[in-house]
GROMACS .gro file of C-alpha atoms in nm:
model
  416
    1MET     CA    1   0.000   0.000   0.000
    2ARG     CA    2   0.279   0.241   0.091
    3SER     CA    3   0.464   0.178  -0.237
    4ALA     CA    4   0.143   0.257  -0.429
    5ILE     CA    5   0.113   0.587  -0.247
    6LEU     CA    6   0.472   0.673  -0.336
    7ARG     CA    7   0.393   0.616  -0.704
    8ASP     CA    8   0.122   0.881  -0.691
    9PRO     CA    9   0.277   1.196  -0.848
   10HIS     CA   10   0.036   1.430  -0.672
   11PHE     CA   11   0.113   1.281  -0.330
   12LEU     CA   12   0.486   1.294  -0.410
   13ARG     CA   13   0.461   1.668  -0.481
   14TYR     CA   14   0.269   1.713  -0.158
   15LEU     CA   15   0.521   1.500   0.035
   16LEU     CA   16   0.826   1.679  -0.104
   17ALA     CA   17   0.671   2.018  -0.034
   18ARG     CA   18   0.596   1.920   0.325
   19ALA     CA   19   0.943   1.769   0.367
   20LEU     CA   20   1.118   2.082   0.243
   21SER     CA   21   0.919   2.319   0.459
   22ALA     CA   22   0.962   2.080   0.755
   23THR     CA   23   1.340   2.088   0.708
   24GLY     CA   24   1.346   2.465   0.728
   25SER     CA   25   1.091   2.477   1.008
   26VAL     CA   26   1.291   2.235   1.226
   27ALA     CA   27   1.598   2.452   1.177
   28THR     CA   28   1.391   2.755   1.278
   29LEU     CA   29   1.246   2.569   1.577
   30VAL     CA   30   1.598   2.520   1.712
   31ALA     CA   31   1.734   2.857   1.601
   32LEU     CA   32   1.465   3.087   1.743
   33PRO     CA   33   1.496   2.997   2.115
   34VAL     CA   34   1.875   2.985   2.082
   35LEU     CA   35   1.871   3.331   1.921
   36VAL     CA   36   1.656   3.472   2.204
   37TYR     CA   37   1.853   3.293   2.477
   38ARG     CA   38   2.188   3.415   2.343
   39THR     CA   39   2.055   3.768   2.316
   40SER     CA   40   1.875   3.790   2.652
   41HIS     CA   41   2.008   3.502   2.870
   42ASP     CA   42   1.654   3.499   3.013
   43ALA     CA   43   1.469   3.169   3.069
   44GLY     CA   44   1.129   3.339   3.071
   45LEU     CA   45   1.186   3.508   2.734
   46THR     CA   46   1.317   3.182   2.590
   47ALA     CA   47   1.001   3.002   2.702
   48LEU     CA   48   0.796   3.285   2.550
   49VAL     CA   49   0.922   3.181   2.204
   50ALA     CA   50   0.732   2.853   2.234
   51GLY     CA   51   0.428   3.039   2.359
   52CYS     CA   52   0.438   3.274   2.060
   53GLN     CA   53   0.468   2.979   1.823
   54ALA     CA   54   0.167   2.799   1.971
   55ALA     CA   55  -0.063   3.096   2.048
   56PRO     CA   56  -0.191   3.146   1.688
   57TYR     CA   57  -0.382   2.818   1.704
   58LEU     CA   58  -0.556   2.938   2.018
   59LEU     CA   59  -0.648   3.269   1.858
   60PHE     CA   60  -0.721   3.175   1.497
   61GLY     CA   61  -0.762   2.797   1.479
   62LEU     CA   62  -1.142   2.793   1.473
   63PHE     CA   63  -1.163   3.068   1.212
   64SER     CA   64  -0.900   2.912   0.986
   65GLY     CA   65  -1.087   2.582   0.977
   66ALA     CA   66  -1.419   2.742   0.892
   67LEU     CA   67  -1.263   2.959   0.621
   68THR     CA   68  -1.042   2.696   0.457
   69ASP     CA   69  -1.341   2.461   0.431
   70ARG     CA   70  -1.488   2.727   0.200
   71TRP     CA   71  -1.177   2.849   0.021
   72ASN     CA   72  -0.977   2.683  -0.256
   73ARG     CA   73  -0.733   2.473  -0.050
   74HIS     CA   74  -0.478   2.466  -0.329
   75ARG     CA   75  -0.463   2.845  -0.345
   76VAL     CA   76  -0.444   2.878   0.034
   77MET     CA   77  -0.143   2.644   0.049
   78VAL     CA   78   0.050   2.835  -0.220
   79VAL     CA   79  -0.025   3.179  -0.075
   80ALA     CA   80   0.069   3.064   0.276
   81ASP     CA   81   0.405   2.936   0.152
   82VAL     CA   82   0.479   3.265  -0.025
   83LEU     CA   83   0.388   3.475   0.280
   84SER     CA   84   0.604   3.254   0.503
   85THR     CA   85   0.897   3.306   0.266
   86LEU     CA   86   0.867   3.683   0.288
   87LEU     CA   87   0.823   3.687   0.666
   88LEU     CA   88   1.118   3.461   0.749
   89ALA     CA   89   1.348   3.651   0.515
   90THR     CA   90   1.321   3.957   0.743
   91ILE     CA   91   1.541   3.795   1.011
   92PRO     CA   92   1.855   3.736   0.799
   93LEU     CA   93   1.799   4.077   0.640
   94ALA     CA   94   1.796   4.234   0.987
   95ALA     CA   95   2.109   4.034   1.075
   96LEU     CA   96   2.280   4.170   0.764
   97LEU     CA   97   2.200   4.521   0.886
   98GLY     CA   98   2.298   4.437   1.245
   99ARG     CA   99   1.947   4.509   1.376
  100VAL     CA  100   1.813   4.177   1.510
  101THR     CA  101   1.615   4.236   1.832
  102VAL     CA  102   1.422   4.010   2.070
  103PRO     CA  103   1.085   4.178   1.986
  104HIS     CA  104   1.151   4.116   1.614
  105VAL     CA  105   1.227   3.748   1.676
  106LEU     CA  106   0.918   3.707   1.894
  107ALA     CA  107   0.705   3.874   1.625
  108VAL     CA  108   0.831   3.627   1.365
  109ALA     CA  109   0.776   3.341   1.610
  110PHE     CA  110   0.410   3.451   1.633
  111LEU     CA  111   0.335   3.558   1.275
  112GLY     CA  112   0.494   3.252   1.110
  113PRO     CA  113   0.266   3.005   1.290
  114THR     CA  114  -0.028   3.241   1.229
  115ILE     CA  115   0.020   3.185   0.857
  116GLY     CA  116   0.073   2.817   0.936
  117VAL     CA  117  -0.267   2.791   1.104
  118PHE     CA  118  -0.438   2.866   0.772
  119LEU     CA  119  -0.193   2.641   0.587
  120ASP     CA  120  -0.282   2.356   0.825
  121GLY     CA  121  -0.653   2.411   0.769
  122ALA     CA  122  -0.599   2.360   0.397
  123VAL     CA  123  -0.356   2.068   0.442
  124PHE     CA  124  -0.589   1.876   0.676
  125GLY     CA  125  -0.861   1.887   0.412
  126ALA     CA  126  -0.630   1.841   0.113
  127LEU     CA  127  -0.464   1.513   0.211
  128PRO     CA  128  -0.783   1.300   0.207
  129MET     CA  129  -0.866   1.451  -0.133
  130ILE     CA  130  -0.520   1.362  -0.268
  131VAL     CA  131  -0.497   1.001  -0.148
  132GLY     CA  132  -0.854   0.898  -0.061
  133ARG     CA  133  -0.986   0.813   0.284
  134ASP     CA  134  -0.883   0.447   0.263
  135ARG     CA  135  -0.515   0.549   0.240
  136ILE     CA  136  -0.509   0.826   0.501
  137ALA     CA  137  -0.331   0.619   0.768
  138GLU     CA  138  -0.060   0.510   0.522
  139ALA     CA  139  -0.020   0.859   0.377
  140THR     CA  140  -0.004   1.015   0.724
  141SER     CA  141   0.253   0.754   0.829
  142VAL     CA  142   0.475   0.827   0.528
  143THR     CA  143   0.453   1.202   0.585
  144TRP     CA  144   0.532   1.176   0.956
  145SER     CA  145   0.815   0.929   0.885
  146VAL     CA  146   0.985   1.169   0.645
  147GLN     CA  147   0.938   1.460   0.881
  148SER     CA  148   1.069   1.253   1.172
  149VAL     CA  149   1.386   1.164   0.981
  150LEU     CA  150   1.439   1.531   0.915
  151GLU     CA  151   1.374   1.611   1.281
  152ILE     CA  152   1.650   1.366   1.371
  153VAL     CA  153   1.908   1.488   1.122
  154VAL     CA  154   1.841   1.861   1.114
  155PRO     CA  155   1.880   1.943   1.488
  156SER     CA  156   2.216   1.765   1.492
  157VAL     CA  157   2.332   1.961   1.189
  158VAL     CA  158   2.194   2.284   1.333
  159GLY     CA  159   2.363   2.214   1.666
  160VAL     CA  160   2.696   2.212   1.484
  161LEU     CA  161   2.618   2.500   1.247
  162ILE     CA  162   2.515   2.747   1.516
  163ALA     CA  163   2.862   2.709   1.666
  164VAL     CA  164   2.998   2.895   1.362
  165LEU     CA  165   2.689   3.066   1.214
  166ASP     CA  166   2.451   3.327   1.348
  167PRO     CA  167   2.119   3.145   1.411
  168ALA     CA  168   1.947   3.425   1.218
  169TRP     CA  169   2.085   3.286   0.892
  170LEU     CA  170   1.908   2.956   0.946
  171LEU     CA  171   1.577   3.138   0.908
  172GLY     CA  172   1.692   3.244   0.563
  173PHE     CA  173   1.724   2.875   0.476
  174ASP     CA  174   1.370   2.821   0.604
  175ALA     CA  175   1.249   3.102   0.376
  176VAL     CA  176   1.401   2.926   0.075
  177THR     CA  177   1.231   2.595   0.162
  178PHE     CA  178   0.891   2.765   0.175
  179ALA     CA  179   0.955   2.925  -0.165
  180VAL     CA  180   1.034   2.586  -0.322
  181SER     CA  181   0.731   2.434  -0.147
  182ALA     CA  182   0.508   2.696  -0.310
  183VAL     CA  183   0.637   2.593  -0.653
  184LEU     CA  184   0.578   2.222  -0.583
  185VAL     CA  185   0.225   2.270  -0.448
  186SER     CA  186   0.131   2.489  -0.744
  187GLY     CA  187   0.198   2.186  -0.967
  188ILE     CA  188  -0.066   1.966  -0.797
  189THR     CA  189  -0.358   1.947  -1.040
  190ARG     CA  190  -0.583   1.705  -0.854
  191PRO     CA  191  -0.887   1.882  -0.699
  192LEU     CA  192  -0.825   1.950  -0.330
  193TYR     CA  193  -1.183   2.043  -0.243
  194ASP     CA  194  -1.535   1.966  -0.360
  195ALA     CA  195  -1.597   2.245  -0.612
  196SER     CA  196  -1.953   2.124  -0.677
  197ARG     CA  197  -2.066   2.185  -0.320
  198VAL     CA  198  -2.287   2.495  -0.289
  199ARG     CA  199  -2.124   2.760  -0.071
  200PRO     CA  200  -2.347   3.050   0.039
  201PRO     CA  201  -2.192   3.400   0.031
  202LEU     CA  202  -1.944   3.443   0.316
  203THR     CA  203  -2.061   3.654   0.610
  204ALA     CA  204  -1.947   3.689   0.970
  205GLY     CA  205  -2.261   3.512   1.088
  206LEU     CA  206  -2.202   3.226   0.848
  207VAL     CA  207  -1.842   3.182   0.968
  208LEU     CA  208  -1.960   3.167   1.328
  209ARG     CA  209  -2.228   2.916   1.231
  210ASP     CA  210  -1.965   2.699   1.058
  211ILE     CA  211  -1.743   2.716   1.366
  212ARG     CA  212  -2.031   2.606   1.588
  213GLU     CA  213  -2.110   2.322   1.348
  214GLY     CA  214  -1.750   2.196   1.359
  215LEU     CA  215  -1.729   2.222   1.738
  216ALA     CA  216  -2.067   2.051   1.776
  217TRP     CA  217  -1.955   1.758   1.561
  218LEU     CA  218  -1.626   1.728   1.751
  219GLY     CA  219  -1.801   1.746   2.088
  220GLY     CA  220  -2.069   1.500   1.983
  221HIS     CA  221  -1.831   1.228   1.866
  222ALA     CA  222  -1.714   1.049   2.179
  223GLY     CA  223  -1.392   0.913   2.029
  224VAL     CA  224  -1.275   1.238   1.872
  225ARG     CA  225  -1.383   1.436   2.178
  226THR     CA  226  -1.188   1.217   2.423
  227MET     CA  227  -0.874   1.200   2.211
  228THR     CA  228  -0.882   1.577   2.169
  229LEU     CA  229  -0.914   1.632   2.544
  230THR     CA  230  -0.632   1.395   2.633
  231SER     CA  231  -0.414   1.550   2.360
  232ALA     CA  232  -0.476   1.896   2.508
  233ILE     CA  233  -0.370   1.781   2.855
  234GLN     CA  234  -0.065   1.599   2.722
  235ASN     CA  235   0.035   1.905   2.518
  236LEU     CA  236   0.001   2.122   2.827
  237SER     CA  237   0.264   1.896   2.981
  238LEU     CA  238   0.488   1.882   2.675
  239GLY     CA  239   0.449   2.251   2.594
  240GLY     CA  240   0.576   2.349   2.937
  241TYR     CA  241   0.861   2.100   2.920
  242MET     CA  242   0.975   2.174   2.566
  243ALA     CA  243   0.956   2.551   2.612
  244LEU     CA  244   1.244   2.520   2.858
  245THR     CA  245   1.436   2.250   2.670
  246VAL     CA  246   1.719   2.479   2.554
  247VAL     CA  247   1.764   2.610   2.910
  248TRP     CA  248   1.742   2.253   3.050
  249LEU     CA  249   2.004   2.123   2.806
  250ASP     CA  250   2.235   2.406   2.910
  251ARG     CA  251   2.186   2.433   3.286
  252VAL     CA  252   2.087   2.079   3.393
  253LEU     CA  253   2.256   1.854   3.138
  254GLY     CA  254   2.553   2.087   3.087
  255LEU     CA  255   2.546   2.069   2.707
  256GLY     CA  256   2.550   2.441   2.628
  257THR     CA  257   2.360   2.558   2.321
  258GLU     CA  258   2.575   2.409   2.044
  259GLY     CA  259   2.778   2.106   1.945
  260TRP     CA  260   2.710   1.742   1.862
  261ARG     CA  261   2.590   1.638   2.209
  262PHE     CA  262   2.336   1.922   2.207
  263GLY     CA  263   2.223   1.821   1.858
  264ILE     CA  264   2.194   1.450   1.940
  265THR     CA  265   1.998   1.507   2.260
  266TYR     CA  266   1.768   1.757   2.087
  267ALA     CA  267   1.718   1.514   1.798
  268ALA     CA  268   1.638   1.218   2.026
  269TRP     CA  269   1.276   1.331   2.041
  270ALA     CA  270   1.249   1.312   1.663
  271LEU     CA  271   1.391   0.958   1.654
  272GLY     CA  272   1.109   0.838   1.875
  273GLY     CA  273   0.865   1.015   1.644
  274LEU     CA  274   1.009   0.832   1.344
  275VAL     CA  275   0.970   0.491   1.509
  276ALA     CA  276   0.612   0.579   1.606
  277SER     CA  277   0.518   0.694   1.256
  278LEU     CA  278   0.658   0.372   1.105
  279SER     CA  279   0.475   0.160   1.362
  280LEU     CA  280   0.124   0.301   1.331
  281PRO     CA  281   0.022   0.134   1.000
  282ARG     CA  282   0.111  -0.204   1.150
  283LEU     CA  283  -0.049  -0.138   1.488
  284ILE     CA  284  -0.385  -0.042   1.339
  285HIS     CA  285  -0.416  -0.396   1.202
  286PHE     CA  286  -0.409  -0.535   1.556
  287LEU     CA  287  -0.530  -0.256   1.784
  288THR     CA  288  -0.815  -0.006   1.771
  289PRO     CA  289  -0.739   0.367   1.791
  290ALA     CA  290  -0.886   0.362   2.143
  291GLN     CA  291  -0.653   0.080   2.254
  292ILE     CA  292  -0.351   0.264   2.116
  293THR     CA  293  -0.443   0.578   2.310
  294LEU     CA  294  -0.502   0.386   2.633
  295GLY     CA  295  -0.163   0.218   2.602
  296VAL     CA  296   0.069   0.502   2.506
  297LEU     CA  297  -0.057   0.763   2.753
  298PRO     CA  298   0.053   0.587   3.076
  299ALA     CA  299   0.380   0.473   2.916
  300GLY     CA  300   0.465   0.830   2.816
  301ALA     CA  301   0.374   0.965   3.160
  302VAL     CA  302   0.606   0.727   3.344
  303ILE     CA  303   0.899   0.783   3.108
  304GLY     CA  304   0.856   1.162   3.116
  305ILE     CA  305   0.868   1.172   3.495
  306VAL     CA  306   1.186   0.961   3.497
  307VAL     CA  307   1.352   1.187   3.235
  308SER     CA  308   1.276   1.498   3.440
  309ARG     CA  309   1.476   1.360   3.734
  310LEU     CA  310   1.791   1.271   3.538
  311GLY     CA  311   2.094   1.492   3.483
  312THR     CA  312   2.312   1.284   3.249
  313TRP     CA  313   2.267   1.342   2.877
  314TRP     CA  314   2.354   0.988   2.763
  315LEU     CA  315   2.080   0.849   2.988
  316VAL     CA  316   1.833   1.119   2.891
  317ALA     CA  317   1.875   1.076   2.513
  318PRO     CA  318   1.749   0.713   2.482
  319LEU     CA  319   1.466   0.776   2.727
  320MET     CA  320   1.365   1.082   2.525
  321VAL     CA  321   1.333   0.846   2.226
  322ALA     CA  322   1.093   0.624   2.422
  323TRP     CA  323   0.898   0.922   2.559
  324SER     CA  324   0.865   1.069   2.211
  325TYR     CA  325   0.749   0.734   2.073
  326ALA     CA  326   0.458   0.726   2.316
  327ALA     CA  327   0.366   1.094   2.269
  328THR     CA  328   0.397   1.090   1.890
  329MET     CA  329   0.208   0.763   1.854
  330GLY     CA  330  -0.079   0.919   2.045
  331ALA     CA  331  -0.070   1.231   1.828
  332ILE     CA  332  -0.055   1.052   1.491
  333ASN     CA  333  -0.323   0.807   1.600
  334ALA     CA  334  -0.558   1.089   1.702
  335VAL     CA  335  -0.501   1.289   1.381
  336SER     CA  336  -0.542   0.985   1.155
  337TYR     CA  337  -0.858   0.875   1.336
  338ARG     CA  338  -1.006   1.225   1.316
  339GLN     CA  339  -0.941   1.249   0.942
  340GLN     CA  340  -1.096   0.908   0.882
  341VAL     CA  341  -1.425   0.973   1.059
  342THR     CA  342  -1.486   1.343   0.979
  343PRO     CA  343  -1.716   1.429   0.682
  344GLU     CA  344  -1.544   1.608   0.388
  345HIS     CA  345  -1.725   1.938   0.433
  346LEU     CA  346  -1.613   1.951   0.798
  347LEU     CA  347  -1.251   1.835   0.756
  348GLY     CA  348  -1.089   2.177   0.789
  349ARG     CA  349  -1.287   2.311   1.081
  350VAL     CA  350  -1.298   1.987   1.285
  351ASN     CA  351  -0.926   1.921   1.244
  352THR     CA  352  -0.821   2.280   1.314
  353ALA     CA  353  -1.059   2.290   1.611
  354GLY     CA  354  -0.898   1.974   1.744
  355ARG     CA  355  -0.553   2.117   1.687
  356MET     CA  356  -0.657   2.449   1.837
  357LEU     CA  357  -0.765   2.276   2.157
  358SER     CA  358  -0.467   2.041   2.179
  359TRP     CA  359  -0.192   2.265   2.042
  360GLY     CA  360  -0.333   2.616   2.085
  361VAL     CA  361  -0.479   2.574   2.433
  362GLY     CA  362  -0.259   2.290   2.558
  363TRP     CA  363   0.085   2.372   2.419
  364THR     CA  364   0.043   2.750   2.443
  365GLY     CA  365  -0.083   2.726   2.799
  366GLY     CA  366   0.203   2.502   2.900
  367ALA     CA  367   0.468   2.715   2.731
  368LEU     CA  368   0.342   3.042   2.880
  369LEU     CA  369   0.287   2.889   3.224
  370SER     CA  370   0.637   2.745   3.233
  371GLY     CA  371   0.783   3.091   3.175
  372VAL     CA  372   0.586   3.219   3.474
  373VAL     CA  373   0.660   2.942   3.725
  374VAL     CA  374   1.023   2.865   3.640
  375GLY     CA  375   1.136   3.169   3.841
  376PRO     CA  376   0.975   3.087   4.176
  377LEU     CA  377   0.989   2.705   4.142
  378GLY     CA  378   1.330   2.663   3.981
  379LEU     CA  379   1.411   2.480   3.660
  380ARG     CA  380   1.422   2.118   3.777
  381ALA     CA  381   1.105   2.142   3.988
  382THR     CA  382   0.924   2.304   3.696
  383MET     CA  383   1.027   2.026   3.458
  384LEU     CA  384   0.906   1.760   3.704
  385ALA     CA  385   0.575   1.937   3.759
  386PHE     CA  386   0.499   1.954   3.388
  387ALA     CA  387   0.599   1.590   3.337
  388CYS     CA  388   0.349   1.490   3.608
  389VAL     CA  389   0.063   1.668   3.427
  390GLN     CA  390   0.056   1.370   3.188
  391LEU     CA  391  -0.098   1.163   3.467
  392VAL     CA  392  -0.414   1.372   3.436
  393ALA     CA  393  -0.445   1.270   3.068
  394VAL     CA  394  -0.410   0.906   3.172
  395ALA     CA  395  -0.690   0.941   3.426
  396VAL     CA  396  -0.921   1.111   3.173
  397ALA     CA  397  -0.861   0.845   2.905
  398TRP     CA  398  -0.908   0.548   3.134
  399THR     CA  399  -1.237   0.682   3.275
  400SER     CA  400  -1.376   0.776   2.932
  401PRO     CA  401  -1.581   0.591   2.664
  402LEU     CA  402  -1.250   0.484   2.505
  403ARG     CA  403  -1.246   0.186   2.740
  404ARG     CA  404  -1.560   0.051   2.570
  405ALA     CA  405  -1.418   0.083   2.219
  406ALA     CA  406  -1.274  -0.252   2.110
  407ASP     CA  407  -1.387  -0.327   1.754
  408ALA     CA  408  -1.177  -0.141   1.496
  409ARG     CA  409  -1.408  -0.246   1.212
  410SER     CA  410  -1.726  -0.109   1.371
  411GLU     CA  411  -1.870   0.236   1.313
  412PRO     CA  412  -1.663   0.457   1.549
  413GLN     CA  413  -1.958   0.664   1.671
  414ALA     CA  414  -2.162   0.355   1.746
  415VAL     CA  415  -1.882   0.193   1.941
  416LEU     CA  416  -1.782   0.502   2.131
   0.00000   0.00000   0.00000
C-alpha cells in the first residue's frame, strides 16, 4: 500500500513540499529559542518563544478551519508558503543590517505560525482529497516518517552550524524551503476540495455558524472528543517541558547551546517520532485507535517523569526516544482517526478545532505557564511538575468511553 502511495505523483509533490518546509521549520524551531537565549540570557523570554509559536492556534484555529473549508485549499497552500517566505526573510535581512532584536524574533515566532494555522486548515482537508480516505493512515505515516527523519538529522546539523553561524541565517534557509514548497504545491492538479458543493456568500454570521457546526460535531463524537481532550492535557505537559528545553540542556545537562551532544539530545525526540510513525500502519491492524491511546498515555507519563529527574545526557537521550514514541504515537493516531471519521465538508474546521484545543490551548498554555513558574519554582522542579501533568491525561482516558471501544471495524460513533 505504501509503495502505491509513493507512485502517486500528486502525493509525491505534496510530500516533497511538506518535507522541504519541515526541514526549514525544524531549523527555525531550534534557532529561534537559541537566538533569544543568546541575546537575553533569560529563561522566561526563551520560554515565551514557544508560547508565541503555539498561540496562533488558540487565537485563529477555529476561524481558519471554517474559512479553509470554503476556500480553494490549493490556493491557500500556495499563498501561505509565499507569505512565510517573505516573513522569514526579514530575520537574515535584519542580521545583515545588524538590527536583530528580541521583539523582532518574537514577532516572527508569532506571525509565522499564524500563517501556518491557515496552511494547516488547507492541508488537513487536502490530504484525504489527494490520497482517498482508505489510504489516510498510510499517507499520514509516510509524511510523519519523512518529517521525523528530518527532525532527527536537522537538529544535529543545526547544533553544529550554530557554533559557527549566526542562528538568524538559518531562518533564511527556512524562507528558501517555503519558496520551493510553493512551486511544488502549485503543480498539484488534482482537486483538493469539492468544487460542486454549494457555498453560500461568506458573512461573519455564516463563519460563526460553521465554527459552531464543527465544534458541535467534535463534541458530539465520543472518540474524537476524548482523544482531543487527552491530547490537550498531554500538550500542556509537553508545551511546558519543551519551552524550557534549551535552558534545560544548558543548565541541567551541561550541554551548552551548540555542538554534537546538544544536537543528538535535541534530535532524540524526533527519533522516537520516526519509530512511532513507522509503527502506526502495523499497529492499526491489531489494535483499535482507542486501545492505542489507552496504552501510550501511561507509558509516556512514566517515562517523562523519569527523564525529568535525570541529569546525564547519555541516559536522557534514549529515554527521550521512548517518551517521544509514546507521545507521537498518540498524536498521529488521534489525527489519523479524526481524518478518517470526519465528513469532507467539515474536515478543515474539525481538524483545526482539534488542533486548536490540543496545540493552541494545551501547548500554548504550558509554554506560557512554564515561563511564569520557572522563576519561583526553579528549573528542575518546573520540569518535574509539567511531566506529572501527563498523569491527568491518563486518568481522563481510562475513565472515558475509550475503554468501551474494542472493535476497529465497527462504526466509530456507534462503538464510542
